[in-house]
PDB file of C-alpha atoms and ligand atoms in Angstrom:
ATOM      1  CA  MET Y   1     -23.005-120.806 197.940  1.00 43.00           C
ATOM      2  CA  ALA Y   2     -24.463-117.341 198.179  1.00 44.00           C
ATOM      3  CA  LEU Y   3     -21.095-115.785 197.295  1.00 46.00           C
ATOM      4  CA  LEU Y   4     -20.721-117.963 194.215  1.00 48.00           C
ATOM      5  CA  SER Y   5     -24.173-117.069 192.863  1.00 45.00           C
ATOM      6  CA  SER Y   6     -23.563-113.286 193.216  1.00 45.00           C
ATOM      7  CA  ARG Y   7     -20.375-113.510 191.124  1.00 50.00           C
ATOM      8  CA  ILE Y   8     -22.177-115.307 188.340  1.00 49.00           C
ATOM      9  CA  PHE Y   9     -24.961-112.735 188.386  1.00 52.00           C
ATOM     10  CA  PHE Y  10     -22.516-109.807 188.170  1.00 53.00           C
ATOM     11  CA  THR Y  11     -20.565-111.150 185.200  1.00 56.00           C
ATOM     12  CA  SER Y  12     -23.639-112.189 183.287  1.00 55.00           C
ATOM     13  CA  HIS Y  13     -25.116-108.617 183.295  1.00 55.00           C
ATOM     14  CA  ARG Y  14     -21.967-106.720 182.337  1.00 54.00           C
ATOM     15  CA  PRO Y  15     -21.482-106.978 178.558  1.00 57.00           C
ATOM     16  CA  LEU Y  16     -24.031-105.329 176.256  1.00 53.00           C
ATOM     17  CA  SER Y  17     -26.206-102.994 178.305  1.00 56.00           C
ATOM     18  CA  VAL Y  18     -23.240-100.970 179.617  1.00 54.00           C
ATOM     19  CA  SER Y  19     -21.455-100.597 176.268  1.00 54.00           C
ATOM     20  CA  ALA Y  20     -24.650 -99.658 174.432  1.00 54.00           C
ATOM     21  CA  ALA Y  21     -25.293 -96.820 176.895  1.00 53.00           C
ATOM     22  CA  ARG Y  22     -21.735 -95.485 176.388  1.00 59.00           C
ATOM     23  CA  LEU Y  23     -21.989 -95.553 172.584  1.00 59.00           C
ATOM     24  CA  ALA Y  24     -25.057 -93.322 172.699  1.00 60.00           C
ATOM     25  CA  ASP Y  25     -23.027 -90.592 174.436  1.00 67.00           C
ATOM     26  CA  LYS Y  26     -20.119 -90.575 171.954  1.00 73.00           C
ATOM     27  CA  MET Y  27     -19.912 -88.744 168.631  1.00 77.00           C
ATOM     28  CA  MET Y  28     -18.295 -90.015 165.463  1.00 78.00           C
ATOM     29  CA  ALA Y  29     -14.632 -89.110 165.207  1.00 81.00           C
ATOM     30  CA  ASP Y  30     -13.613 -86.119 163.101  1.00 84.00           C
ATOM     31  CA  PRO Y  31     -12.358 -87.401 159.679  1.00 85.00           C
ATOM     32  CA  ILE Y  32      -9.313 -85.120 159.864  1.00 87.00           C
ATOM     33  CA  GLU Y  33      -8.054 -86.991 162.922  1.00 88.00           C
ATOM     34  CA  HIS Y  34      -8.039 -90.273 160.971  1.00 89.00           C
ATOM     35  CA  ALA Y  35      -6.935 -88.967 157.571  1.00 91.00           C
ATOM     36  CA  THR Y  36      -3.317 -89.142 156.495  1.00 92.00           C
ATOM     37  CA  GLY Y  37      -1.279 -88.131 153.465  1.00 92.00           C
ATOM     38  CA  LYS Y  38      -3.070 -86.593 150.483  1.00 90.00           C
ATOM     39  CA  GLU Y  39      -6.508 -87.000 152.033  1.00 91.00           C
ATOM     40  CA  LYS Y  40      -5.448 -85.020 155.105  1.00 92.00           C
ATOM     41  CA  ARG Y  41      -3.875 -82.251 153.008  1.00 92.00           C
ATOM     42  CA  GLU Y  42      -7.055 -82.075 150.916  1.00 91.00           C
ATOM     43  CA  LEU Y  43      -9.254 -81.811 154.029  1.00 92.00           C
ATOM     44  CA  LEU Y  44      -6.989 -79.120 155.521  1.00 93.00           C
ATOM     45  CA  ALA Y  45      -7.094 -77.155 152.251  1.00 92.00           C
ATOM     46  CA  GLN Y  46     -10.891 -77.335 152.279  1.00 92.00           C
ATOM     47  CA  LEU Y  47     -10.922 -76.061 155.857  1.00 93.00           C
ATOM     48  CA  ALA Y  48      -8.708 -73.174 154.762  1.00 94.00           C
ATOM     49  CA  GLY Y  49     -11.294 -72.247 152.115  1.00 94.00           C
ATOM     50  CA  ASN Y  50      -9.756 -73.875 149.036  1.00 90.00           C
ATOM     51  CA  ASP Y  51     -12.546 -76.044 147.602  1.00 88.00           C
ATOM     52  CA  ASP Y  52     -10.509 -77.052 144.523  1.00 88.00           C
ATOM     53  CA  PRO Y  53      -7.033 -77.993 145.819  1.00 88.00           C
ATOM     54  CA  TYR Y  54      -6.217 -80.151 142.766  1.00 88.00           C
ATOM     55  CA  HIS Y  55      -7.432 -77.573 140.212  1.00 88.00           C
ATOM     56  CA  SER Y  56      -9.792 -80.154 138.779  1.00 88.00           C
ATOM     57  CA  LYS Y  57     -12.902 -78.016 138.359  1.00 90.00           C
ATOM     58  CA  ALA Y  58     -13.875 -76.929 134.886  1.00 90.00           C
ATOM     59  CA  ILE Y  59     -12.576 -73.519 133.885  1.00 89.00           C
ATOM     60  CA  LYS Y  60     -14.589 -71.331 131.573  1.00 91.00           C
ATOM     61  CA  ARG Y  61     -12.569 -70.443 128.501  1.00 91.00           C
ATOM     62  CA  MET Y  62     -11.986 -66.785 127.642  1.00 91.00           C
ATOM     63  CA  SER Y  63     -14.136 -65.464 124.786  1.00 90.00           C
ATOM     64  CA  THR Y  64     -11.048 -64.558 122.822  1.00 93.00           C
ATOM     65  CA  SER Y  65      -7.529 -65.798 123.257  1.00 94.00           C
ATOM     66  CA  SER Y  66      -4.325 -65.465 121.323  1.00 95.00           C
ATOM     67  CA  LYS Y  67      -0.800 -66.823 121.474  1.00 95.00           C
ATOM     68  CA  ALA Y  68       0.200 -63.702 123.424  1.00 95.00           C
ATOM     69  CA  ASN Y  69      -2.873 -63.934 125.705  1.00 95.00           C
ATOM     70  CA  PRO Y  70      -3.653 -67.657 126.142  1.00 96.00           C
ATOM     71  CA  ASN Y  71      -6.127 -69.297 128.518  1.00 96.00           C
ATOM     72  CA  PRO Y  72      -4.276 -70.208 131.739  1.00 95.00           C
ATOM     73  CA  VAL Y  73      -4.214 -73.916 132.631  1.00 95.00           C
ATOM     74  CA  PRO Y  74      -3.115 -74.498 136.257  1.00 94.00           C
ATOM     75  CA  SER Y  75      -0.881 -77.510 136.860  1.00 94.00           C
ATOM     76  CA  ALA Y  76       1.698 -78.755 139.335  1.00 92.00           C
ATOM     77  CA  PHE Y  77       3.304 -80.880 136.613  1.00 94.00           C
ATOM     78  CA  ASP Y  78       5.098 -80.301 133.299  1.00 95.00           C
ATOM     79  CA  SER Y  79       2.016 -81.157 131.224  1.00 96.00           C
ATOM     80  CA  ARG Y  80      -1.719 -81.523 131.515  1.00 96.00           C
ATOM     81  CA  ILE Y  81      -4.578 -82.834 129.391  1.00 96.00           C
ATOM     82  CA  VAL Y  82      -7.092 -80.114 128.532  1.00 95.00           C
ATOM     83  CA  GLY Y  83     -10.556 -80.576 127.087  1.00 95.00           C
ATOM     84  CA  CYS Y  84     -11.932 -77.760 124.955  1.00 95.00           C
ATOM     85  CA  ILE Y  85     -15.600 -77.545 124.053  1.00 94.00           C
ATOM     86  CA  CYS Y  86     -14.918 -75.732 120.823  1.00 94.00           C
ATOM     87  CA  GLU Y  87     -18.492 -74.721 120.000  1.00 92.00           C
ATOM     88  CA  GLU Y  88     -21.388 -74.087 122.348  1.00 89.00           C
ATOM     89  CA  ASP Y  89     -23.491 -76.910 120.923  1.00 93.00           C
ATOM     90  CA  ALA Y  90     -20.638 -79.352 120.387  1.00 92.00           C
ATOM     91  CA  THR Y  91     -21.390 -82.968 121.262  1.00 94.00           C
ATOM     92  CA  HIS Y  92     -17.776 -83.901 121.880  1.00 94.00           C
ATOM     93  CA  ILE Y  93     -14.756 -82.503 123.688  1.00 95.00           C
ATOM     94  CA  LYS Y  94     -11.466 -81.854 121.913  1.00 96.00           C
ATOM     95  CA  TRP Y  95      -8.735 -83.236 124.176  1.00 97.00           C
ATOM     96  CA  MET Y  96      -5.119 -82.103 123.886  1.00 97.00           C
ATOM     97  CA  TRP Y  97      -1.883 -82.057 125.865  1.00 97.00           C
ATOM     98  CA  VAL Y  98      -0.612 -78.676 127.047  1.00 97.00           C
ATOM     99  CA  TYR Y  99       3.093 -78.594 127.921  1.00 97.00           C
ATOM    100  CA  LYS Y 100       4.945 -76.238 130.215  1.00 95.00           C
ATOM    101  CA  GLY Y 101       6.416 -73.212 128.429  1.00 94.00           C
ATOM    102  CA  THR Y 102       4.678 -73.798 125.085  1.00 93.00           C
ATOM    103  CA  PRO Y 103       1.288 -72.240 124.292  1.00 96.00           C
ATOM    104  CA  THR Y 104      -0.959 -74.772 122.569  1.00 96.00           C
ATOM    105  CA  ARG Y 105      -3.599 -73.941 119.991  1.00 97.00           C
ATOM    106  CA  CYS Y 106      -6.844 -75.870 119.781  1.00 96.00           C
ATOM    107  CA  ALA Y 107      -8.401 -76.673 116.410  1.00 94.00           C
ATOM    108  CA  CYS Y 108     -11.032 -73.987 117.104  1.00 95.00           C
ATOM    109  CA  GLY Y 109      -8.349 -71.314 117.401  1.00 95.00           C
ATOM    110  CA  HIS Y 110      -8.198 -70.822 121.167  1.00 96.00           C
ATOM    111  CA  TRP Y 111      -4.829 -70.868 122.889  1.00 97.00           C
ATOM    112  CA  PHE Y 112      -3.906 -72.526 126.191  1.00 97.00           C
ATOM    113  CA  GLN Y 113      -0.784 -72.233 128.310  1.00 96.00           C
ATOM    114  CA  LEU Y 114       0.308 -74.100 131.424  1.00 96.00           C
ATOM    115  CA  VAL Y 115       0.604 -71.971 134.561  1.00 95.00           C
ATOM    116  CA  GLU Y 116       2.584 -73.449 137.434  1.00 94.00           C
ATOM    117  CA  LYS Y 117       0.694 -74.001 140.648  1.00 90.00           C
ATOM    118  CA  PRO Y 118       2.334 -75.465 143.733  1.00 87.00           C
ATOM    119  CA  PRO Y 119       1.399 -79.085 144.470  1.00 85.00           C
ATOM    120  CA  LEU Y 120      -0.902 -79.724 147.408  1.00 81.00           C
TER     121      LEU Y 120
HETATM  122 ZN1  LIG E 201     -11.332 -75.820 120.959  1.00 66.89          ZN
END
């Protein structure tokens, strides 16, 4: 009878108190270890110092541009949509497609040309 009661006591104290103490010692896993595919490549690029791996940050337009000296538009594809804020106080953005190999002129007179960048 004494043997039976000690087994019940041991199993009834095991579950939560032990696991809670172990969780307090562990840290959260590093996101890079769980990431795969594009997310992992993006995290690795950020570790390497590239904070804009998809070239999605806004680029300040040159003050003057011409067909011979257009604003560069980085892209890993054959075309990209570009938004031009034509005037400083403009309340809208002029959107246009820029295609590979062909400089594109905005309605305000600025020129844009696609520049190939390797995909991530
Ligand atoms: Zn414009």
